[in-house]
């Protein structure tokens, strides 16, 4: 189903991030796909990684706020 597809996408993006210099985008997409797969613990880790690079990143802050609810 969809959850498996999102988890597969997250794994693919993680590999992309390892090979790319665009860490912020890779972290964003990995977090997004884990979020869509309802793996909120894993998604939170990736959004927090974004904030280590860019502490005021609006997307990461918004997603972390959504998951608090």
PDB file of C-alpha atoms in Angstrom:
ATOM      1  CA  UNK A   1       0.000   0.000   0.000  1.00  0.00           C
ATOM      2  CA  UNK A   2       0.855   3.656   0.245  1.00  0.00           C
ATOM      3  CA  UNK A   3       2.815   3.316   3.480  1.00  0.00           C
ATOM      4  CA  UNK A   4       5.235   0.829   1.906  1.00  0.00           C
ATOM      5  CA  UNK A   5       5.677   3.117  -1.088  1.00  0.00           C
ATOM      6  CA  UNK A   6       6.450   6.074   1.170  1.00  0.00           C
ATOM      7  CA  UNK A   7       8.966   4.040   3.186  1.00  0.00           C
ATOM      8  CA  UNK A   8      10.631   2.919  -0.049  1.00  0.00           C
ATOM      9  CA  UNK A   9      10.762   6.523  -1.216  1.00  0.00           C
ATOM     10  CA  UNK A  10      12.331   7.565   2.093  1.00  0.00           C
ATOM     11  CA  UNK A  11      15.045   4.925   1.685  1.00  0.00           C
ATOM     12  CA  UNK A  12      15.713   6.069  -1.885  1.00  0.00           C
ATOM     13  CA  UNK A  13      15.984   9.718  -0.833  1.00  0.00           C
ATOM     14  CA  UNK A  14      18.354   8.786   2.015  1.00  0.00           C
ATOM     15  CA  UNK A  15      20.691   7.243  -0.566  1.00  0.00           C
ATOM     16  CA  UNK A  16      20.346  10.338  -2.764  1.00  0.00           C
ATOM     17  CA  UNK A  17      21.263  12.544   0.192  1.00  0.00           C
ATOM     18  CA  UNK A  18      24.426  10.538   0.845  1.00  0.00           C
ATOM     19  CA  UNK A  19      25.544  11.229  -2.735  1.00  0.00           C
ATOM     20  CA  UNK A  20      24.342  14.823  -2.992  1.00  0.00           C
ATOM     21  CA  UNK A  21      25.607  18.098  -1.630  1.00  0.00           C
ATOM     22  CA  UNK A  22      22.009  19.289  -1.123  1.00  0.00           C
ATOM     23  CA  UNK A  23      21.540  17.903   2.382  1.00  0.00           C
ATOM     24  CA  UNK A  24      18.662  20.208   3.272  1.00  0.00           C
ATOM     25  CA  UNK A  25      16.522  18.966   0.376  1.00  0.00           C
ATOM     26  CA  UNK A  26      17.396  15.349   1.071  1.00  0.00           C
ATOM     27  CA  UNK A  27      16.532  15.695   4.757  1.00  0.00           C
ATOM     28  CA  UNK A  28      13.275  17.450   3.874  1.00  0.00           C
ATOM     29  CA  UNK A  29      12.152  14.753   1.468  1.00  0.00           C
ATOM     30  CA  UNK A  30      13.248  11.891   3.745  1.00  0.00           C
ATOM     31  CA  UNK A  31      11.303  13.435   6.623  1.00  0.00           C
ATOM     32  CA  UNK A  32       8.302  14.054   4.378  1.00  0.00           C
ATOM     33  CA  UNK A  33       8.121  10.456   3.170  1.00  0.00           C
ATOM     34  CA  UNK A  34       8.487   9.078   6.704  1.00  0.00           C
ATOM     35  CA  UNK A  35       5.722  11.464   7.769  1.00  0.00           C
ATOM     36  CA  UNK A  36       3.468  10.220   4.966  1.00  0.00           C
ATOM     37  CA  UNK A  37       4.266   6.647   6.035  1.00  0.00           C
ATOM     38  CA  UNK A  38       3.081   7.628   9.537  1.00  0.00           C
ATOM     39  CA  UNK A  39       6.545   6.920  10.984  1.00  0.00           C
ATOM     40  CA  UNK A  40       6.562  10.115  13.004  1.00  0.00           C
ATOM     41  CA  UNK A  41       9.558   9.208  15.160  1.00  0.00           C
ATOM     42  CA  UNK A  42      11.757   8.792  12.084  1.00  0.00           C
ATOM     43  CA  UNK A  43      10.254  11.858  10.365  1.00  0.00           C
ATOM     44  CA  UNK A  44      11.016  13.998  13.424  1.00  0.00           C
ATOM     45  CA  UNK A  45      14.707  12.991  13.292  1.00  0.00           C
ATOM     46  CA  UNK A  46      15.038  14.224   9.709  1.00  0.00           C
ATOM     47  CA  UNK A  47      13.264  17.528  10.345  1.00  0.00           C
ATOM     48  CA  UNK A  48      15.532  18.088  13.353  1.00  0.00           C
ATOM     49  CA  UNK A  49      18.560  17.451  11.111  1.00  0.00           C
ATOM     50  CA  UNK A  50      17.266  20.238   8.846  1.00  0.00           C
ATOM     51  CA  UNK A  51      17.216  22.620  11.809  1.00  0.00           C
ATOM     52  CA  UNK A  52      20.861  21.835  12.593  1.00  0.00           C
ATOM     53  CA  UNK A  53      21.754  23.182   9.134  1.00  0.00           C
ATOM     54  CA  UNK A  54      19.189  25.990   9.052  1.00  0.00           C
ATOM     55  CA  UNK A  55      17.727  26.714  12.525  1.00  0.00           C
ATOM     56  CA  UNK A  56      14.919  28.945  11.240  1.00  0.00           C
ATOM     57  CA  UNK A  57      13.770  26.597   8.452  1.00  0.00           C
ATOM     58  CA  UNK A  58      10.025  27.222   8.262  1.00  0.00           C
ATOM     59  CA  UNK A  59       9.138  23.868   6.706  1.00  0.00           C
ATOM     60  CA  UNK A  60      10.950  21.840   9.377  1.00  0.00           C
ATOM     61  CA  UNK A  61       9.490  23.957  12.179  1.00  0.00           C
ATOM     62  CA  UNK A  62       5.983  23.622  10.704  1.00  0.00           C
ATOM     63  CA  UNK A  63       6.241  19.854  10.324  1.00  0.00           C
ATOM     64  CA  UNK A  64       7.572  19.391  13.866  1.00  0.00           C
ATOM     65  CA  UNK A  65       4.718  21.546  15.141  1.00  0.00           C
ATOM     66  CA  UNK A  66       2.138  19.463  13.225  1.00  0.00           C
ATOM     67  CA  UNK A  67       3.517  16.261  14.759  1.00  0.00           C
ATOM     68  CA  UNK A  68       3.219  17.682  18.289  1.00  0.00           C
ATOM     69  CA  UNK A  69      -0.570  17.814  17.954  1.00  0.00           C
TER      70      UNK A  69
END
